[in-house]
Coordinates of C-alpha atoms and ligand atoms in Angstrom, one line a residue:
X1 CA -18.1 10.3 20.7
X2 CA -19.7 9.8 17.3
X3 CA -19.2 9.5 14.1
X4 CA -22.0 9.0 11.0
X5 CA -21.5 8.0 7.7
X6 CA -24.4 8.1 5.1
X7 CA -24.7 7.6 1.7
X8 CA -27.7 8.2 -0.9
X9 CA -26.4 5.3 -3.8
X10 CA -29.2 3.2 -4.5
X11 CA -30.5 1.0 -2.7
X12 CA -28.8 2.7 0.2
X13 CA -29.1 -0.4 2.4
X14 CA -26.1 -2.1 0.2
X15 CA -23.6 0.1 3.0
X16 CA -24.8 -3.1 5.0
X17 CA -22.6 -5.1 2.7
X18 CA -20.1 -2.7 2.3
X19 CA -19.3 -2.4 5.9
X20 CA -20.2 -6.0 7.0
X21 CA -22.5 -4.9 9.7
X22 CA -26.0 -5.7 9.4
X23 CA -28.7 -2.2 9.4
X24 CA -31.1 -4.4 11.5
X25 CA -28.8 -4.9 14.5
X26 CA -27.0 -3.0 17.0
X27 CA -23.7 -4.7 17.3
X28 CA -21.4 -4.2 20.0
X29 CA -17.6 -4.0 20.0
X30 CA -14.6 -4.3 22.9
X31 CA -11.9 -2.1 22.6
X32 CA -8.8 -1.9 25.5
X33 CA -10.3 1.6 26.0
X34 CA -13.8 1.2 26.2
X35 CA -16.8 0.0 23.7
X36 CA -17.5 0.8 20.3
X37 CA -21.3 0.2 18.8
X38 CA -22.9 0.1 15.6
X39 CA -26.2 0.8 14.6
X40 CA -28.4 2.7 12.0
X41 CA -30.1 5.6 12.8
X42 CA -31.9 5.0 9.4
X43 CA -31.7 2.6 6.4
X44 CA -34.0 3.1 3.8
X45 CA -33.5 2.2 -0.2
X46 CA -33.1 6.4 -0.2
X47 CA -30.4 6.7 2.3
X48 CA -28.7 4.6 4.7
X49 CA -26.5 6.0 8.1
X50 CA -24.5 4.2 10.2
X51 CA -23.2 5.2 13.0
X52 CA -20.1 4.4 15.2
X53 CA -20.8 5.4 19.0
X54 CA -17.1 4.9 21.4
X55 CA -17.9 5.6 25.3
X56 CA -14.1 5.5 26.3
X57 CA -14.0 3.8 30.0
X58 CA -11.1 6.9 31.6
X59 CA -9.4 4.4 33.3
X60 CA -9.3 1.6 31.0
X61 CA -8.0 4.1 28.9
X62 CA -5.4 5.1 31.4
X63 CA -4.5 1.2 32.1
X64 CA -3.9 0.4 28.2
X65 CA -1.1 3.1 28.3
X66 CA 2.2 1.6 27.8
X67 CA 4.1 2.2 30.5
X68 CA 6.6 4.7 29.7
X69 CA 3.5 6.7 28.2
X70 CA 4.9 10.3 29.6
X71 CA 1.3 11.0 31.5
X72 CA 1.2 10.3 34.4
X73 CA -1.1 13.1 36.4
X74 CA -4.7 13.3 36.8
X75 CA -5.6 14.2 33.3
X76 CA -5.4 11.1 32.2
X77 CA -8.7 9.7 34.1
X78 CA -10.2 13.1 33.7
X79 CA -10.2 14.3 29.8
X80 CA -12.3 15.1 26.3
X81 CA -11.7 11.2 25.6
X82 CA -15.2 9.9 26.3
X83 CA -16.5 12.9 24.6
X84 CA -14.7 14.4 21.8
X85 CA -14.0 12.3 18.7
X86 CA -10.4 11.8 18.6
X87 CA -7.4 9.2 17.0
X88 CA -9.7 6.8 19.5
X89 CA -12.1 6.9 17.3
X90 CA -10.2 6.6 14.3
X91 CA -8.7 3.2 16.0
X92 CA -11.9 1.9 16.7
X93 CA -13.4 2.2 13.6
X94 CA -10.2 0.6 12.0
X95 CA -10.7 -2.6 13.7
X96 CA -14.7 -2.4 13.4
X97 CA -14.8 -2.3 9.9
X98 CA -10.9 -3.7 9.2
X99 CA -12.7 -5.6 6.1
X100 CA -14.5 -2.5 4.8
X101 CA -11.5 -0.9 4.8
X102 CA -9.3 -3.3 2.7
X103 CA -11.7 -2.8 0.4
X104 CA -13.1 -6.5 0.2
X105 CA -16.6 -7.2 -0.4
X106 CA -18.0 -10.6 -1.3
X107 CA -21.3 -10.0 -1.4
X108 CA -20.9 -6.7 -4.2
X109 CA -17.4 -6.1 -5.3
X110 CA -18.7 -3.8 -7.9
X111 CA -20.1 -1.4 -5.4
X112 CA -17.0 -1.7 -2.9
X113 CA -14.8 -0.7 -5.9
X114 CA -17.3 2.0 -6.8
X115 CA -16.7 6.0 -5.8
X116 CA -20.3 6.2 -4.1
X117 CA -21.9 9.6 -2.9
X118 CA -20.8 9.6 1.1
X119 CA -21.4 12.2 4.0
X120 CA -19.5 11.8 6.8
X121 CA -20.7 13.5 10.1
X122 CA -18.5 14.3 13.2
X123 CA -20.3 16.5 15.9
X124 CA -17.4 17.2 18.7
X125 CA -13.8 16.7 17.0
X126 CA -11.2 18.7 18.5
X127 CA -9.0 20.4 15.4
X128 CA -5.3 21.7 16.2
X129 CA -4.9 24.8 14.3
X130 CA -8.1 25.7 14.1
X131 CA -11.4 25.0 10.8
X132 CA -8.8 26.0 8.1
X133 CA -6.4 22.8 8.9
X134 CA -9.4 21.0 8.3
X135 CA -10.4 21.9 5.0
X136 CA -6.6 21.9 3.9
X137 CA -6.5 18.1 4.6
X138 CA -9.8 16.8 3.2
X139 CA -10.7 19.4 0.2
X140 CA -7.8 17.6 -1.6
X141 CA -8.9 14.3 -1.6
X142 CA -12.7 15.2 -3.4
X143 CA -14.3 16.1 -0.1
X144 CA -16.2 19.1 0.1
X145 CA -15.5 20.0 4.3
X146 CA -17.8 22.4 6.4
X147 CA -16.0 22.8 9.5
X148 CA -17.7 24.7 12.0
X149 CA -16.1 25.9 15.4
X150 CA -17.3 25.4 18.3
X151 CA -17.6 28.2 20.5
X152 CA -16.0 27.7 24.0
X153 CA -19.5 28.4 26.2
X154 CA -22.7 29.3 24.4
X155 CA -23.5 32.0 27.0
X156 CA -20.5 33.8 26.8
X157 CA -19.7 34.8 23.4
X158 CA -16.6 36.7 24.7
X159 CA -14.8 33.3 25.2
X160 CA -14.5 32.7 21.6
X161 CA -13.9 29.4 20.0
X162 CA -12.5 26.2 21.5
X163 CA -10.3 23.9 19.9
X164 CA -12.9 21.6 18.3
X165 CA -15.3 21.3 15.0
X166 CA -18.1 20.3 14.0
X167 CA -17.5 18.4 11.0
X168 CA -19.1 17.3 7.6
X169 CA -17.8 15.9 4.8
X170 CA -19.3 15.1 1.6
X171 CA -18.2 13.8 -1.9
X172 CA -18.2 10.7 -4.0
X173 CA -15.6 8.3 -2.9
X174 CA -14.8 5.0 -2.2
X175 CA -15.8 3.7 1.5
X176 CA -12.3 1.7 1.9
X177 CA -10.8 5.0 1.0
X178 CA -12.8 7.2 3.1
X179 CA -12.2 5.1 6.0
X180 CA -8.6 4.9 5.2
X181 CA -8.5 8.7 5.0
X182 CA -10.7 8.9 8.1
X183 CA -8.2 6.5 10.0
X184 CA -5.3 8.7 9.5
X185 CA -6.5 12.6 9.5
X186 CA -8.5 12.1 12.5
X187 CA -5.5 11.8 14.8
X188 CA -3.7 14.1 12.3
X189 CA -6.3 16.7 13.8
X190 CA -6.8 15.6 16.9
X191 CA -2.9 15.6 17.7
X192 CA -2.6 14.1 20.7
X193 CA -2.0 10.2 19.7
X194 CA -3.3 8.2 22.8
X195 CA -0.6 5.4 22.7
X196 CA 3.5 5.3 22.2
X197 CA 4.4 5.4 18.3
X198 CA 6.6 2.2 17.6
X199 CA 8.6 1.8 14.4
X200 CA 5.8 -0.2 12.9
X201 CA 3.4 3.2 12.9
X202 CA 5.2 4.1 9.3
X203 CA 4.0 0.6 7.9
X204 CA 0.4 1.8 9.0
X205 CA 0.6 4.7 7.9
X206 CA 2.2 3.6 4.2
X207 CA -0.5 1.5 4.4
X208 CA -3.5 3.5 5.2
X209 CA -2.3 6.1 2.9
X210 CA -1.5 4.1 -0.2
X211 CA -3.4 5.9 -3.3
X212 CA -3.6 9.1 -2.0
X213 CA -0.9 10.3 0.5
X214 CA 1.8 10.4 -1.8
X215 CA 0.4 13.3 -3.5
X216 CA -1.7 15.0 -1.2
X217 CA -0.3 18.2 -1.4
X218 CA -0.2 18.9 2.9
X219 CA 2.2 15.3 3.1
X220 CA 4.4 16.5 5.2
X221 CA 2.0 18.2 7.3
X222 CA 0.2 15.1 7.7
X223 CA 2.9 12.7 8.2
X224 CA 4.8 15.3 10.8
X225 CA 1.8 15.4 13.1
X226 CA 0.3 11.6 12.5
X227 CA 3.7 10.4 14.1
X228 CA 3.7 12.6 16.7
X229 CA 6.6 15.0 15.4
X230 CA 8.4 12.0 16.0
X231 CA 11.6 13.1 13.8
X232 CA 12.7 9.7 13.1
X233 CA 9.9 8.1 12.0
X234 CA 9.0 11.5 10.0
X235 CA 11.9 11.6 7.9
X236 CA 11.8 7.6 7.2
X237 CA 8.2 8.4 6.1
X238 CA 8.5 11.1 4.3
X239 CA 11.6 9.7 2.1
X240 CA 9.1 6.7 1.6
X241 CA 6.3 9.2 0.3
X242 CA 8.8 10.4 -2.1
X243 CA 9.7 7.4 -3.5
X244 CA 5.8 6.9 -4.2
X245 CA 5.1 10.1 -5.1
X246 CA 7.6 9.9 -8.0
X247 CA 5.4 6.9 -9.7
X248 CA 3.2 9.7 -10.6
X249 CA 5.4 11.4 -13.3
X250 CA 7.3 8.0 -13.9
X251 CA 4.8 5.4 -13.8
X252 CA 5.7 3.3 -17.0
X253 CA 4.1 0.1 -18.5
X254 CA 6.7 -2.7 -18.6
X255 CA 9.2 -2.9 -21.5
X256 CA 6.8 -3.7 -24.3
X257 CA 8.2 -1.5 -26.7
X258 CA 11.3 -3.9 -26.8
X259 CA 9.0 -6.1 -28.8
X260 CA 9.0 -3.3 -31.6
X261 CA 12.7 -3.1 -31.4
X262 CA 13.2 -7.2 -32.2
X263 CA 14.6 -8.4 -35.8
X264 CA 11.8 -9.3 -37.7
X265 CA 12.2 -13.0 -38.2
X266 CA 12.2 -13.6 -34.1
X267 CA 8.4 -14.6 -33.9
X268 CA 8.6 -15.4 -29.9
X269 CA 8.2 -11.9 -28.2
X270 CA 11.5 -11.8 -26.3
X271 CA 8.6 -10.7 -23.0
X272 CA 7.7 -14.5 -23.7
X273 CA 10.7 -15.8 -23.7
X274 CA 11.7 -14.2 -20.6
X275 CA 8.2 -15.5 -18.9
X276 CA 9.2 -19.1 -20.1
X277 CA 12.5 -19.0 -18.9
X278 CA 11.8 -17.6 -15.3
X279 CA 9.3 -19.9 -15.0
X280 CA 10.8 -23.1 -15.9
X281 CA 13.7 -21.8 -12.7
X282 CA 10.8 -21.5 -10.6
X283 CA 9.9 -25.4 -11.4
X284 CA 13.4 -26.6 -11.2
X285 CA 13.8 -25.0 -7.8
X286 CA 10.6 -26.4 -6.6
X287 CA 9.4 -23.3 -5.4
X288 CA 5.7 -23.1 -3.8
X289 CA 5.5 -19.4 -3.1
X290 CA 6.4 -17.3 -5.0
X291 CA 6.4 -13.4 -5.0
X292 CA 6.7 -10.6 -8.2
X293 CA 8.8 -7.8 -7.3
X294 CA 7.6 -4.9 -9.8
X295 CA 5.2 -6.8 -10.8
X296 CA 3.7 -4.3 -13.6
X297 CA 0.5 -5.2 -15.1
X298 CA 0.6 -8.4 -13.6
X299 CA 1.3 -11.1 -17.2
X300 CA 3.7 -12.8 -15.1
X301 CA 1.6 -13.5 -12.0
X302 CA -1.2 -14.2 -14.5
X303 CA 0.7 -17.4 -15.7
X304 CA 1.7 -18.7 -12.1
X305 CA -1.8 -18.4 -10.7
X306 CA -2.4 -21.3 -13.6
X307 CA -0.1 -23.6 -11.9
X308 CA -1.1 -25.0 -9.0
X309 CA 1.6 -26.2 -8.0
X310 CA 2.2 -22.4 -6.9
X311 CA 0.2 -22.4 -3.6
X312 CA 0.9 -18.5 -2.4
X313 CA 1.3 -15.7 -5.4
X314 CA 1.9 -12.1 -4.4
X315 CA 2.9 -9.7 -6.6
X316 CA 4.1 -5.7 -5.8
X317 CA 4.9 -2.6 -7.5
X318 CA 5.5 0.8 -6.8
X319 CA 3.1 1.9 -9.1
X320 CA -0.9 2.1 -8.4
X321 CA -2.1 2.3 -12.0
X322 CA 0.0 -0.6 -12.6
X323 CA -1.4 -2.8 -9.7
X324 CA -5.1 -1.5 -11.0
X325 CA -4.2 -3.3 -14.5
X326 CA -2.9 -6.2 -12.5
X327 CA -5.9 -7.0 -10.3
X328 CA -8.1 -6.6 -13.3
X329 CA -5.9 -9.0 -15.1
X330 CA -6.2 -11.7 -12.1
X331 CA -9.9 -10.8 -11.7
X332 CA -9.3 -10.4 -8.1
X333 CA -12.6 -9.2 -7.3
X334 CA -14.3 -12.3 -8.5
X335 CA -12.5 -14.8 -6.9
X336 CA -13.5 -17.1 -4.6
X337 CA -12.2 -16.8 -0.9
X338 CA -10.2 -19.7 -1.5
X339 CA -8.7 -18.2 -4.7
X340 CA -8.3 -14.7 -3.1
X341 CA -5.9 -16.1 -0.3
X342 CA -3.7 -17.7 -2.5
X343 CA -2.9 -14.4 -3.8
X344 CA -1.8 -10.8 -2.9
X345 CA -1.3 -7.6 -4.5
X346 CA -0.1 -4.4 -3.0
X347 CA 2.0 -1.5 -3.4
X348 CA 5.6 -1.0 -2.0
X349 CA 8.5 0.7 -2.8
X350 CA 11.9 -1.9 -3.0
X351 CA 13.6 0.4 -1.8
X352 CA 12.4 0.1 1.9
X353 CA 11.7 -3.1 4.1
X354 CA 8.4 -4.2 4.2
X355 CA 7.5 -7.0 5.8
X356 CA 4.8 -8.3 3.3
X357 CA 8.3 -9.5 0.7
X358 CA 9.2 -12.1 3.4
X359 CA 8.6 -15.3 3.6
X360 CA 8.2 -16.9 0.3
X361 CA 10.5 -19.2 -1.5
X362 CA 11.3 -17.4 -4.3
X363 CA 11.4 -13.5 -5.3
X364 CA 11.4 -12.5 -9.1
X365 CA 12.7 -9.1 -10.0
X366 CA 12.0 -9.3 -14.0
X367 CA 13.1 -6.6 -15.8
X368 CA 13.0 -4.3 -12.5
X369 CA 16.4 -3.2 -11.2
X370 CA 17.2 -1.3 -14.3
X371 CA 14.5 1.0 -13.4
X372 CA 16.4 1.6 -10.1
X373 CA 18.2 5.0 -9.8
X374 CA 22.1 2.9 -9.1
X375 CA 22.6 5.3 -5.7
X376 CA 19.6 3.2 -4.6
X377 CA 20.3 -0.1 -5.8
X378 CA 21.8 -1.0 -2.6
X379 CA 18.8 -0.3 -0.5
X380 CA 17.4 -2.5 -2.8
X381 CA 19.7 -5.8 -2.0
X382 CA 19.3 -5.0 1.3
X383 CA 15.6 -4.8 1.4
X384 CA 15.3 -8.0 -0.8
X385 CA 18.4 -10.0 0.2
X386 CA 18.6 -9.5 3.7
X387 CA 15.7 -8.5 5.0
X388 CA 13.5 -10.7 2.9
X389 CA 15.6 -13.2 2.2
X390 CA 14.0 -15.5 0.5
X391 CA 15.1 -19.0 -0.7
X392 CA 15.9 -17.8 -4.3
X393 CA 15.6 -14.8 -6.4
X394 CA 15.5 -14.1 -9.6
X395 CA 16.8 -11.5 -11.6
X396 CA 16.7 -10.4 -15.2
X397 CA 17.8 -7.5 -16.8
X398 CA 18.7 -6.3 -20.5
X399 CA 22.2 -7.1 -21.5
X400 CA 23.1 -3.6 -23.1
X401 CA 25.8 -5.3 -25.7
X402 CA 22.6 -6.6 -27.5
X403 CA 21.6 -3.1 -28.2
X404 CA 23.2 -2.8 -31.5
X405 CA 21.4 -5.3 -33.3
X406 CA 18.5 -3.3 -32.5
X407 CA 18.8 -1.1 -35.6
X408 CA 15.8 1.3 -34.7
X409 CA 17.2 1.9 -31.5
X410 CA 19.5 4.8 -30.1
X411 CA 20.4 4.9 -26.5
X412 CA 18.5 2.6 -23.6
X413 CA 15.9 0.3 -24.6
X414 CA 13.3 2.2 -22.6
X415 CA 13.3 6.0 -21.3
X416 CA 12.7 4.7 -17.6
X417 CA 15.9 2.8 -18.1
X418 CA 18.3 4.2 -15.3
X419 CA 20.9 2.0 -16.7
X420 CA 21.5 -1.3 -18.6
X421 CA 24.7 -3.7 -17.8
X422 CA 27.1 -5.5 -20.2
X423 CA 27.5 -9.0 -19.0
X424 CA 30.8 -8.3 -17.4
X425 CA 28.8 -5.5 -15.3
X426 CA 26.0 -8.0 -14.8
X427 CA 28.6 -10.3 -13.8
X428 CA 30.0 -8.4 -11.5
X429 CA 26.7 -7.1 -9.6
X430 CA 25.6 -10.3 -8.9
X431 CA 28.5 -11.9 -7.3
X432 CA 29.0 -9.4 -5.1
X433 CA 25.1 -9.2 -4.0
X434 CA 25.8 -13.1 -3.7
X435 CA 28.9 -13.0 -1.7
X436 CA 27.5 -10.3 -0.1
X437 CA 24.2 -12.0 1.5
X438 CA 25.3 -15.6 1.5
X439 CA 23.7 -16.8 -1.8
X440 CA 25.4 -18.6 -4.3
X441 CA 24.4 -17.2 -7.9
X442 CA 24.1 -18.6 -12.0
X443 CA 24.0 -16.9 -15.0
X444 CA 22.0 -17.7 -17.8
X445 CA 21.1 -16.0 -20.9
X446 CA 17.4 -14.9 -22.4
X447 CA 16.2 -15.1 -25.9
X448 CA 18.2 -15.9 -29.7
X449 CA 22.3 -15.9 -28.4
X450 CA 24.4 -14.0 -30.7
X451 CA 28.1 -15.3 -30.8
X452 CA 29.4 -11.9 -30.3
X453 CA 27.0 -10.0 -28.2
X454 CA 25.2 -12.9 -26.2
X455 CA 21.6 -12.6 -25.5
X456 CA 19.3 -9.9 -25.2
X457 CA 18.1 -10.9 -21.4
X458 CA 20.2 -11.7 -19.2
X459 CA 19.2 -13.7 -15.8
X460 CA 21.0 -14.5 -12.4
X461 CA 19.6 -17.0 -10.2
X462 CA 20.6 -16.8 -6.7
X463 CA 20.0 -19.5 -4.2
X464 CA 20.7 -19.2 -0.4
X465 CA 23.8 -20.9 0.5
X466 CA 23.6 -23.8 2.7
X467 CA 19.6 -24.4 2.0
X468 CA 16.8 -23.5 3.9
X469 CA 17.4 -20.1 5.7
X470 CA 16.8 -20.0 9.9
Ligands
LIG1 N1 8.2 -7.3 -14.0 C1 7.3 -6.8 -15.0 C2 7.4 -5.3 -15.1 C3 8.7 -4.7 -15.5 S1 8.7 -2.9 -15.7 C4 7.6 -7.5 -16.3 O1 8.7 -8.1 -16.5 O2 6.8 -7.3 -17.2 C5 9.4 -2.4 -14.1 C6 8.4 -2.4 -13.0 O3 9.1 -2.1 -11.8 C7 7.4 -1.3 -13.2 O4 6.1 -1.8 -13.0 C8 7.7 -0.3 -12.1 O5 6.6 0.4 -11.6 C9 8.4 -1.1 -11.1 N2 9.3 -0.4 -10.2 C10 10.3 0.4 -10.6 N3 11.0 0.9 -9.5 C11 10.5 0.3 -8.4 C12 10.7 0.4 -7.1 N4 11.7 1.1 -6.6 N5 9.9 -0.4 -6.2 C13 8.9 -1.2 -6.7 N6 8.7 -1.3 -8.0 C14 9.4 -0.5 -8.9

């Protein structure tokens, strides 16, 4: 099985770069199934193809199954694997070109970030539900799809069609995104997933599909068949998609506008304040990694990468654009390796484990929970407090008594608001959440304290009871 991928972007022979693989050699690739090579049919400065070959060994195939895979019978040693380009393929070439994918490129960062004039070739690629499925998944992603059947026996015409496609794809995209894309729809299509789906398949697929699955208009379509009708894991994804899919109406910058809002003779922006102050926890509690839930544009992050005391910075958000600003901020695709390990940027919901939130010392949620509809908060402390329990985490939210020495203002101090706490209520929250997940918590107030109505920030800093957790 085959698949080609070509662009015309000058000089074509930077794809080289792009995908890692050299356009002189013919590499060679083990998989449990069988081998996957790469080489380059041509590579000129006009136009550069690479192509990824798979011959599927049937019985390796067979042996990788796991063994409560349902198939038993003859078919699966004699099949359309070693011929027709299937979710094999689309396995192979994630671990072939795994860095092209991520989107990393050392040698031209520019280019790898760059939508770049692509066509992507698939001779024999067997298509549930016929050419039309086909052009319903890719058109609304930028591609423009010719999807020809393939008729069942050239000699008689009377057969009609079999299930598979020729198909071409071309448009100006991003490699990591087509391959991305690529990775997911061609088992979407080819429907017959060659291995058992586990509960980690939804964390693939989040991942494959972040940036465009959310609000690709055939979601559920996608999701349904890429986890095998697996009801489950469908409905787990699908709720997740949602969740994402709502950043696109809601996406907000962070609370800026509070900044308009402060008495004029308060010259520290009350966003500084709150930086200082989370930080200065961070160095009392000795923290070493440390990781920005809703991390917005990134400011805070920006400051902790200058320590270096901080040895591991990651930073998430639900929001795409909002990561964009941030790894422009950190200038993430000019740092070196060393600099780029230290930190980590991705997009997640809070709402849902993920197993990327664990294992760091401390968690900041800075002006983030407020933004969280309070039906879902508790997903929330579980996602955070339980299943990423890290040594300490840090929350600050507005303290909602403040309000009315904001004299502009009328109702919540930003329309994303879902709510904003007294101190009681604040109070309240976070000794349960505490008692709740075996942390013990502090209060402390944010910004100029007014005798009657406190301060306008307020902060609870929780620390795991007991010390270091298992
Ligand atoms: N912490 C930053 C940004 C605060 S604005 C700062 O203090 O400047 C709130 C941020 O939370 C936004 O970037 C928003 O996209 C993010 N957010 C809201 N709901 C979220 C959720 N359920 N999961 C992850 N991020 C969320």
């Amino acid at each position: 099985m085959l698949l080609t991928v070509s662009t015309t972007h000058k000089p074509a022979t930077d794809l080289g770069f792009l995908l890692h693989k050299h356009p002189d050699r013919v590499q060679e690739f083990k998989q449990s199934f069988g081998t996957a090579t790469v080489f380059y049919p041509e590579a000129t400065e006009e136009r550069c193809t690479v192509a990824l070959m798979l011959t599927v060994d049937p019985v390796r195939l067979a042996r990788s199954r796991a063994k409560n895979a349902p198939d038993f019978s003859l078919a699966q040693y004699v099949n359309d694997r070693s011929y027709a380009a299937s979710s094999l393929l689309g396995v192979a070439m994630a671990d072939v070109f795994s860095t092209a994918r991520s989107g990393r490129c050392n040698a031209n960062q520019d280019l790898a970030d760059s939508a770049i004039p692509l066509e992507i070739e698939i001779p024999v690629l067997p298509c549930r539900g016929g050419a039309t499925i086909a052009h319903r998944v890719f058109e609304p992603l930028g591609w423009a799809v010719e999807a020809e059947p393939i008729a069942l026996d050239h000699a008689f015409a009377e057969w009609g069609d079999s299930r598979y496609i020729r198909l071409r794809l071309t448009g100006e995209v991003r490699l990591a995104d087509a391959l991305s894309q690529l990775h997911v729809l061609l088992p979407v299509l080819d429907e017959s997933k060659h291995y058992w789906q586990g509960p980690d398949e939804v964390d693939k697929l989040m991942r494959s599909g972040e940036g465009w699955l959310a609000s690709h208009p055939d979601k559920d379509l996608i999701t349904r068949r890429y986890l095998a009708r697996t009801a489950g894991l469908t409905r787990v994804a699908l709720a997740r998609l949602a969740e994402l899919g709502d950043e696109v109406e809601t996406a907000i910058e962070p609370a800026d506008d509070e900044e308009v809002l402060q008495p004029e003779e308060k010259r520290i922006p009350l966003n500084a304040q709150r930086h200082d102050a989370v930080y200065e926890v961070l160095l009392e509690l000795g923290a070493r990694s440390v990781i920005d839930l809703g991390c917005g544009p990134g400011q805070f992050m920006e400051r902790l990468m200058k320590t270096s005391s901080f040895t591991r910075v990651a930073g998430s958000d639900v929001s795409t654009r909002s990561l964009q600003h941030a790894a422009r901020r950190l200038y993430v695709d000019q740092m070196s390796e060393r600099q780029s390990e230290r930190v980590d940027l991705f997009q997640g919901a809070l709402t849902y484990e993920d197993e990327r939130y664990a294992g760091f010392d401390a968690a900041v949620l800075m002006e983030v929970i407020e933004h969280v509809d309070p039906p879902r908060l508790e997903a929330l402390e579980h996602v955070v407090f339980s299943a990423a329990k890290p040594r300490a985490v840090i929350v600050t939210t507005p303290n909602c008594e403040y309000n009315v020495l904001y004299e502009t203002l009328v109702g919540r101090r930003h329309p994303d608001h879902r709510f904003e706490w007294t101190r009681e209520q604040f109070a309240e929250w976070s000794d349960r959440v505490a008692q709740t997940h075996g942390y013990a918590v502090e209060r402390r107030g944010i910004g100029d304290l007014d005798e009657t109505f406190g301060t306008p920030t307020q902060m609870a800093i929780f620390t795991k009871a007991g010390g270091s957790d298992d």
